[in-house]
């Protein structure tokens, strides 16, 4: 069965510093992986996705993620945090039946 | 940019009452989904729907739940007799044929008293 583990429930960074949100996956086959973001009182917005093409995936708002099969990881990064990045981030794996399996989420706090 | 919409944004109901949550998927999408997020917990899959029938459902999706596409544009989730534990944020999503990206609506926050 597919699963994802988000290693940090909360991450706090200063504005202008790098962001790293960690995610490890478990899959019996080559997975499709996603990062979604949820701003307060908003829906789930797709940041980026990996579907077996390039291992470094660029998303919206300057975010990117690298698929590392040897480490079963799909960490989300951004070189410089902005106040508007404060939100909850979900690492997600797609099941063979197309349903999405969500991680527990990481809340990103950006300090001025 | 097309988006998934959901109504109402918030609903408060009494235990035992029926509720219907509504979703308008993106117009050319053919796959539809409902997920829910109980406060403080993970987002969980409820059901997927394609070609006017359920493709897959989770253990949560028992006989109290049903889905329907009544008119070719709306996609609804009905809970026949709500329980306290049904209180959650309910998300609708849709995707194109053979595409993997699911686009989510803003959610309906359901509170059962």
PDB file of C-alpha atoms in Angstrom:
ATOM      1  CA  UNK A   1       0.000   0.000   0.000  1.00  0.00           C
ATOM      2  CA  UNK A   2       1.112   3.534  -0.701  1.00  0.00           C
ATOM      3  CA  UNK A   3       1.774   5.987   2.116  1.00  0.00           C
ATOM      4  CA  UNK A   4       3.568   9.232   2.846  1.00  0.00           C
ATOM      5  CA  UNK A   5       5.174  10.461   6.023  1.00  0.00           C
ATOM      6  CA  UNK A   6       5.754  14.129   6.672  1.00  0.00           C
ATOM      7  CA  UNK A   7       8.559  14.311   9.156  1.00  0.00           C
ATOM      8  CA  UNK A   8       7.745  17.685  10.706  1.00  0.00           C
ATOM      9  CA  UNK A   9       4.349  18.823  11.925  1.00  0.00           C
ATOM     10  CA  UNK A  10       5.575  22.423  12.216  1.00  0.00           C
ATOM     11  CA  UNK A  11       8.423  24.317  10.558  1.00  0.00           C
ATOM     12  CA  UNK A  12       9.335  27.897  11.439  1.00  0.00           C
ATOM     13  CA  UNK A  13      11.626  30.021   9.256  1.00  0.00           C
ATOM     14  CA  UNK A  14      12.507  33.685   8.970  1.00  0.00           C
ATOM     15  CA  UNK A  15      11.404  35.612   5.926  1.00  0.00           C
ATOM     16  CA  UNK A  16      14.082  35.444   3.240  1.00  0.00           C
ATOM     17  CA  UNK A  17      15.609  32.184   4.482  1.00  0.00           C
ATOM     18  CA  UNK A  18      15.315  28.776   2.792  1.00  0.00           C
ATOM     19  CA  UNK A  19      12.383  26.451   3.344  1.00  0.00           C
ATOM     20  CA  UNK A  20      12.668  22.672   3.614  1.00  0.00           C
ATOM     21  CA  UNK A  21       9.593  20.526   4.187  1.00  0.00           C
ATOM     22  CA  UNK A  22      10.382  16.832   4.382  1.00  0.00           C
ATOM     23  CA  UNK A  23       8.387  13.944   2.993  1.00  0.00           C
ATOM     24  CA  UNK A  24       9.142  10.252   2.696  1.00  0.00           C
ATOM     25  CA  UNK A  25       6.986   7.885   0.702  1.00  0.00           C
ATOM     26  CA  UNK A  26       6.321   4.199   0.570  1.00  0.00           C
ATOM     27  CA  UNK A  27       5.187   2.650  -2.688  1.00  0.00           C
ATOM     28  CA  UNK A  28       5.344  -0.738  -4.312  1.00  0.00           C
ATOM     29  CA  UNK A  29       5.776   0.829  -7.732  1.00  0.00           C
ATOM     30  CA  UNK A  30       7.000   4.068  -9.254  1.00  0.00           C
ATOM     31  CA  UNK A  31       4.796   6.599  -7.512  1.00  0.00           C
ATOM     32  CA  UNK A  32       3.056   9.771  -8.561  1.00  0.00           C
ATOM     33  CA  UNK A  33       3.724  12.355  -5.868  1.00  0.00           C
ATOM     34  CA  UNK A  34       2.254  15.767  -5.211  1.00  0.00           C
ATOM     35  CA  UNK A  35       2.560  18.705  -2.890  1.00  0.00           C
ATOM     36  CA  UNK A  36      -0.604  20.638  -2.079  1.00  0.00           C
ATOM     37  CA  UNK A  37      -0.864  23.810  -0.019  1.00  0.00           C
ATOM     38  CA  UNK A  38      -3.777  24.951   2.114  1.00  0.00           C
ATOM     39  CA  UNK A  39      -3.926  28.562   3.188  1.00  0.00           C
ATOM     40  CA  UNK A  40      -6.192  29.430   6.112  1.00  0.00           C
ATOM     41  CA  UNK A  41      -9.843  29.029   5.202  1.00  0.00           C
ATOM     42  CA  UNK A  42      -8.932  28.124   1.642  1.00  0.00           C
ATOM     43  CA  UNK A  43      -9.046  24.939  -0.403  1.00  0.00           C
ATOM     44  CA  UNK A  44      -6.207  22.660  -1.407  1.00  0.00           C
ATOM     45  CA  UNK A  45      -4.035  24.122  -4.146  1.00  0.00           C
ATOM     46  CA  UNK A  46      -1.630  22.041  -6.211  1.00  0.00           C
ATOM     47  CA  UNK A  47       1.964  23.243  -5.840  1.00  0.00           C
ATOM     48  CA  UNK A  48       3.705  20.665  -7.985  1.00  0.00           C
ATOM     49  CA  UNK A  49       3.652  17.036  -9.064  1.00  0.00           C
ATOM     50  CA  UNK A  50       6.081  14.260  -9.961  1.00  0.00           C
ATOM     51  CA  UNK A  51       4.947  11.634 -12.436  1.00  0.00           C
ATOM     52  CA  UNK A  52       8.139   9.790 -13.438  1.00  0.00           C
ATOM     53  CA  UNK A  53       9.585  12.480 -15.693  1.00  0.00           C
ATOM     54  CA  UNK A  54      12.347  14.805 -14.422  1.00  0.00           C
ATOM     55  CA  UNK A  55      13.306  14.120 -10.827  1.00  0.00           C
ATOM     56  CA  UNK A  56      13.541  17.826 -10.009  1.00  0.00           C
ATOM     57  CA  UNK A  57      10.099  19.316 -10.271  1.00  0.00           C
ATOM     58  CA  UNK A  58       9.388  23.024 -10.299  1.00  0.00           C
ATOM     59  CA  UNK A  59       6.102  24.316  -9.030  1.00  0.00           C
ATOM     60  CA  UNK A  60       4.322  27.550  -8.440  1.00  0.00           C
ATOM     61  CA  UNK A  61       5.514  30.414  -6.240  1.00  0.00           C
ATOM     62  CA  UNK A  62       9.177  29.382  -6.459  1.00  0.00           C
ATOM     63  CA  UNK A  63       8.743  25.974  -4.832  1.00  0.00           C
ATOM     64  CA  UNK A  64      10.456  22.864  -6.106  1.00  0.00           C
ATOM     65  CA  UNK A  65      10.816  19.260  -5.031  1.00  0.00           C
ATOM     66  CA  UNK A  66      13.290  16.524  -5.813  1.00  0.00           C
ATOM     67  CA  UNK A  67      12.292  12.895  -6.186  1.00  0.00           C
ATOM     68  CA  UNK A  68      15.009  10.644  -4.731  1.00  0.00           C
ATOM     69  CA  UNK A  69      14.218   6.996  -5.233  1.00  0.00           C
ATOM     70  CA  UNK A  70      17.221   5.780  -3.246  1.00  0.00           C
ATOM     71  CA  UNK A  71      16.032   7.740  -0.219  1.00  0.00           C
ATOM     72  CA  UNK A  72      12.280   7.355  -0.931  1.00  0.00           C
ATOM     73  CA  UNK A  73      11.995  11.083  -0.392  1.00  0.00           C
ATOM     74  CA  UNK A  74      10.195  13.974  -2.049  1.00  0.00           C
ATOM     75  CA  UNK A  75      11.213  17.035  -0.037  1.00  0.00           C
ATOM     76  CA  UNK A  76       9.792  20.456  -0.843  1.00  0.00           C
ATOM     77  CA  UNK A  77      12.133  23.446  -0.946  1.00  0.00           C
ATOM     78  CA  UNK A  78      12.133  27.143  -1.629  1.00  0.00           C
ATOM     79  CA  UNK A  79      15.238  29.325  -1.629  1.00  0.00           C
ATOM     80  CA  UNK A  80      13.695  32.300   0.112  1.00  0.00           C
ATOM     81  CA  UNK A  81      10.547  32.272   2.240  1.00  0.00           C
ATOM     82  CA  UNK A  82       7.910  34.946   1.915  1.00  0.00           C
ATOM     83  CA  UNK A  83       5.309  35.870   4.491  1.00  0.00           C
ATOM     84  CA  UNK A  84       2.603  34.702   2.097  1.00  0.00           C
ATOM     85  CA  UNK A  85       4.069  31.167   2.178  1.00  0.00           C
ATOM     86  CA  UNK A  86       2.685  30.641   5.674  1.00  0.00           C
ATOM     87  CA  UNK A  87       0.220  27.767   5.261  1.00  0.00           C
ATOM     88  CA  UNK A  88      -0.198  24.034   5.698  1.00  0.00           C
ATOM     89  CA  UNK A  89       1.575  21.823   3.180  1.00  0.00           C
ATOM     90  CA  UNK A  90       0.561  18.290   2.314  1.00  0.00           C
ATOM     91  CA  UNK A  91       2.678  15.627   0.655  1.00  0.00           C
ATOM     92  CA  UNK A  92       0.443  13.274  -1.305  1.00  0.00           C
ATOM     93  CA  UNK A  93       0.875   9.984  -3.159  1.00  0.00           C
ATOM     94  CA  UNK A  94      -1.514   8.698  -5.776  1.00  0.00           C
ATOM     95  CA  UNK A  95      -2.865   5.209  -5.296  1.00  0.00           C
ATOM     96  CA  UNK A  96      -3.116   2.751  -8.179  1.00  0.00           C
ATOM     97  CA  UNK A  97      -6.859   3.407  -8.231  1.00  0.00           C
ATOM     98  CA  UNK A  98      -6.298   7.166  -8.608  1.00  0.00           C
ATOM     99  CA  UNK A  99      -7.326   8.130  -5.112  1.00  0.00           C
ATOM    100  CA  UNK A 100      -4.941  10.409  -3.242  1.00  0.00           C
ATOM    101  CA  UNK A 101      -3.321   9.465   0.044  1.00  0.00           C
ATOM    102  CA  UNK A 102      -2.348  12.452   2.145  1.00  0.00           C
ATOM    103  CA  UNK A 103       0.385  12.966   4.659  1.00  0.00           C
ATOM    104  CA  UNK A 104      -0.445  14.503   8.007  1.00  0.00           C
ATOM    105  CA  UNK A 105       0.646  17.960   6.894  1.00  0.00           C
ATOM    106  CA  UNK A 106       3.349  20.435   7.859  1.00  0.00           C
ATOM    107  CA  UNK A 107       2.408  23.865   9.096  1.00  0.00           C
ATOM    108  CA  UNK A 108       4.880  26.470   7.859  1.00  0.00           C
ATOM    109  CA  UNK A 109       5.320  29.599   9.947  1.00  0.00           C
ATOM    110  CA  UNK A 110       7.254  32.508   8.438  1.00  0.00           C
ATOM    111  CA  UNK A 111       8.654  35.030  10.919  1.00  0.00           C
ATOM    112  CA  UNK A 112       9.185  38.634   9.847  1.00  0.00           C
TER     113      UNK A 112
ATOM    114  CA  UNK B   1      -8.770  29.761 -14.716  1.00  0.00           C
ATOM    115  CA  UNK B   2     -11.473  27.117 -14.190  1.00  0.00           C
ATOM    116  CA  UNK B   3     -12.003  26.027 -10.623  1.00  0.00           C
ATOM    117  CA  UNK B   4     -14.042  23.642  -8.539  1.00  0.00           C
ATOM    118  CA  UNK B   5     -16.708  25.345  -6.464  1.00  0.00           C
ATOM    119  CA  UNK B   6     -18.545  24.063  -3.403  1.00  0.00           C
ATOM    120  CA  UNK B   7     -21.652  25.171  -1.538  1.00  0.00           C
ATOM    121  CA  UNK B   8     -22.331  25.916   1.189  1.00  0.00           C
ATOM    122  CA  UNK B   9     -19.033  27.022   2.681  1.00  0.00           C
ATOM    123  CA  UNK B  10     -20.327  26.239   6.162  1.00  0.00           C
ATOM    124  CA  UNK B  11     -23.232  24.138   7.376  1.00  0.00           C
ATOM    125  CA  UNK B  12     -24.474  23.502  10.885  1.00  0.00           C
ATOM    126  CA  UNK B  13     -26.965  20.701  11.410  1.00  0.00           C
ATOM    127  CA  UNK B  14     -28.520  18.667  14.178  1.00  0.00           C
ATOM    128  CA  UNK B  15     -27.551  15.053  14.690  1.00  0.00           C
ATOM    129  CA  UNK B  16     -29.818  12.766  12.701  1.00  0.00           C
ATOM    130  CA  UNK B  17     -30.604  15.322  10.026  1.00  0.00           C
ATOM    131  CA  UNK B  18     -29.839  14.859   6.359  1.00  0.00           C
ATOM    132  CA  UNK B  19     -27.342  17.130   4.653  1.00  0.00           C
ATOM    133  CA  UNK B  20     -26.446  17.578   1.015  1.00  0.00           C
ATOM    134  CA  UNK B  21     -23.111  19.079   0.077  1.00  0.00           C
ATOM    135  CA  UNK B  22     -22.816  20.441  -3.426  1.00  0.00           C
ATOM    136  CA  UNK B  23     -19.922  20.706  -5.812  1.00  0.00           C
ATOM    137  CA  UNK B  24     -19.529  22.021  -9.335  1.00  0.00           C
ATOM    138  CA  UNK B  25     -16.493  20.334 -10.882  1.00  0.00           C
ATOM    139  CA  UNK B  26     -14.410  21.814 -13.679  1.00  0.00           C
ATOM    140  CA  UNK B  27     -16.535  21.547 -16.799  1.00  0.00           C
ATOM    141  CA  UNK B  28     -14.522  19.115 -18.949  1.00  0.00           C
ATOM    142  CA  UNK B  29     -13.577  16.830 -16.072  1.00  0.00           C
ATOM    143  CA  UNK B  30     -15.093  13.381 -15.872  1.00  0.00           C
ATOM    144  CA  UNK B  31     -13.676  11.982 -12.620  1.00  0.00           C
ATOM    145  CA  UNK B  32     -15.057  13.244  -9.332  1.00  0.00           C
ATOM    146  CA  UNK B  33     -14.026  12.688  -5.743  1.00  0.00           C
ATOM    147  CA  UNK B  34     -14.992  13.490  -2.183  1.00  0.00           C
ATOM    148  CA  UNK B  35     -12.477  13.727   0.643  1.00  0.00           C
ATOM    149  CA  UNK B  36     -12.883  14.834   4.211  1.00  0.00           C
ATOM    150  CA  UNK B  37     -10.649  16.244   6.919  1.00  0.00           C
ATOM    151  CA  UNK B  38     -11.678  15.904  10.517  1.00  0.00           C
ATOM    152  CA  UNK B  39     -10.164  18.689  12.591  1.00  0.00           C
ATOM    153  CA  UNK B  40      -6.563  17.872  13.429  1.00  0.00           C
ATOM    154  CA  UNK B  41      -6.496  14.745  11.277  1.00  0.00           C
ATOM    155  CA  UNK B  42      -5.363  13.775   7.795  1.00  0.00           C
ATOM    156  CA  UNK B  43      -7.341  14.392   4.650  1.00  0.00           C
ATOM    157  CA  UNK B  44      -9.101  11.092   3.898  1.00  0.00           C
ATOM    158  CA  UNK B  45     -10.522   9.705   0.688  1.00  0.00           C
ATOM    159  CA  UNK B  46     -14.254   8.986   0.738  1.00  0.00           C
ATOM    160  CA  UNK B  47     -15.356   8.102  -2.780  1.00  0.00           C
ATOM    161  CA  UNK B  48     -14.556   8.406  -6.468  1.00  0.00           C
ATOM    162  CA  UNK B  49     -17.158   8.634  -9.223  1.00  0.00           C
ATOM    163  CA  UNK B  50     -16.971   8.144 -12.962  1.00  0.00           C
ATOM    164  CA  UNK B  51     -19.504   7.544 -15.697  1.00  0.00           C
ATOM    165  CA  UNK B  52     -22.406   7.921 -13.271  1.00  0.00           C
ATOM    166  CA  UNK B  53     -21.269   5.270 -10.886  1.00  0.00           C
ATOM    167  CA  UNK B  54     -18.991   4.866  -7.901  1.00  0.00           C
ATOM    168  CA  UNK B  55     -15.506   3.724  -8.906  1.00  0.00           C
ATOM    169  CA  UNK B  56     -14.174   3.208  -5.423  1.00  0.00           C
ATOM    170  CA  UNK B  57     -15.227   3.963  -1.880  1.00  0.00           C
ATOM    171  CA  UNK B  58     -13.472   3.868   1.445  1.00  0.00           C
ATOM    172  CA  UNK B  59     -14.584   2.126   4.621  1.00  0.00           C
ATOM    173  CA  UNK B  60     -15.854   5.476   5.864  1.00  0.00           C
ATOM    174  CA  UNK B  61     -18.353   5.666   2.994  1.00  0.00           C
ATOM    175  CA  UNK B  62     -21.061   3.493   4.509  1.00  0.00           C
ATOM    176  CA  UNK B  63     -24.783   3.288   3.759  1.00  0.00           C
ATOM    177  CA  UNK B  64     -25.351   6.707   5.292  1.00  0.00           C
ATOM    178  CA  UNK B  65     -23.436   8.303   2.436  1.00  0.00           C
ATOM    179  CA  UNK B  66     -24.423   8.623  -1.190  1.00  0.00           C
ATOM    180  CA  UNK B  67     -23.217  10.578  -4.203  1.00  0.00           C
ATOM    181  CA  UNK B  68     -25.027  11.764  -7.262  1.00  0.00           C
ATOM    182  CA  UNK B  69     -24.516  13.770 -10.403  1.00  0.00           C
ATOM    183  CA  UNK B  70     -28.076  14.974 -10.818  1.00  0.00           C
ATOM    184  CA  UNK B  71     -27.845  17.310 -13.755  1.00  0.00           C
ATOM    185  CA  UNK B  72     -24.542  17.007 -15.599  1.00  0.00           C
ATOM    186  CA  UNK B  73     -22.871  19.858 -13.757  1.00  0.00           C
ATOM    187  CA  UNK B  74     -23.389  19.343 -10.028  1.00  0.00           C
ATOM    188  CA  UNK B  75     -21.873  16.562  -7.967  1.00  0.00           C
ATOM    189  CA  UNK B  76     -23.433  16.017  -4.556  1.00  0.00           C
ATOM    190  CA  UNK B  77     -22.604  14.185  -1.359  1.00  0.00           C
ATOM    191  CA  UNK B  78     -25.556  13.261   0.838  1.00  0.00           C
ATOM    192  CA  UNK B  79     -25.333  12.164   4.423  1.00  0.00           C
ATOM    193  CA  UNK B  80     -28.697  10.672   5.357  1.00  0.00           C
ATOM    194  CA  UNK B  81     -28.556  10.792   9.139  1.00  0.00           C
ATOM    195  CA  UNK B  82     -25.654  12.837  10.411  1.00  0.00           C
ATOM    196  CA  UNK B  83     -23.612  11.835  13.420  1.00  0.00           C
ATOM    197  CA  UNK B  84     -21.402  13.948  15.626  1.00  0.00           C
ATOM    198  CA  UNK B  85     -18.342  12.289  14.103  1.00  0.00           C
ATOM    199  CA  UNK B  86     -19.340  13.480  10.633  1.00  0.00           C
ATOM    200  CA  UNK B  87     -18.211  16.969  11.618  1.00  0.00           C
ATOM    201  CA  UNK B  88     -15.366  17.749   9.250  1.00  0.00           C
ATOM    202  CA  UNK B  89     -14.254  19.753   6.242  1.00  0.00           C
ATOM    203  CA  UNK B  90     -15.480  18.059   3.084  1.00  0.00           C
ATOM    204  CA  UNK B  91     -13.537  18.607  -0.120  1.00  0.00           C
ATOM    205  CA  UNK B  92     -14.714  17.903  -3.630  1.00  0.00           C
ATOM    206  CA  UNK B  93     -12.159  17.290  -6.385  1.00  0.00           C
ATOM    207  CA  UNK B  94     -12.249  16.592 -10.086  1.00  0.00           C
ATOM    208  CA  UNK B  95      -9.829  15.463 -12.762  1.00  0.00           C
ATOM    209  CA  UNK B  96      -9.727  15.057 -16.530  1.00  0.00           C
ATOM    210  CA  UNK B  97      -9.922  11.650 -18.159  1.00  0.00           C
ATOM    211  CA  UNK B  98      -6.702   9.705 -17.665  1.00  0.00           C
ATOM    212  CA  UNK B  99      -5.101  12.667 -15.887  1.00  0.00           C
ATOM    213  CA  UNK B 100      -3.697  12.341 -12.453  1.00  0.00           C
ATOM    214  CA  UNK B 101      -3.998  15.863 -11.149  1.00  0.00           C
ATOM    215  CA  UNK B 102      -7.026  16.374  -8.956  1.00  0.00           C
ATOM    216  CA  UNK B 103      -8.241  19.912  -8.504  1.00  0.00           C
ATOM    217  CA  UNK B 104      -9.891  20.673  -5.216  1.00  0.00           C
ATOM    218  CA  UNK B 105     -12.685  22.979  -4.224  1.00  0.00           C
ATOM    219  CA  UNK B 106     -12.519  25.274  -1.181  1.00  0.00           C
ATOM    220  CA  UNK B 107     -14.392  22.825   1.015  1.00  0.00           C
ATOM    221  CA  UNK B 108     -17.570  22.761   3.090  1.00  0.00           C
ATOM    222  CA  UNK B 109     -17.157  22.867   6.819  1.00  0.00           C
ATOM    223  CA  UNK B 110     -19.863  20.695   8.370  1.00  0.00           C
ATOM    224  CA  UNK B 111     -20.650  20.904  12.058  1.00  0.00           C
ATOM    225  CA  UNK B 112     -23.029  18.359  13.552  1.00  0.00           C
ATOM    226  CA  UNK B 113     -24.498  19.299  16.928  1.00  0.00           C
TER     227      UNK B 113
END
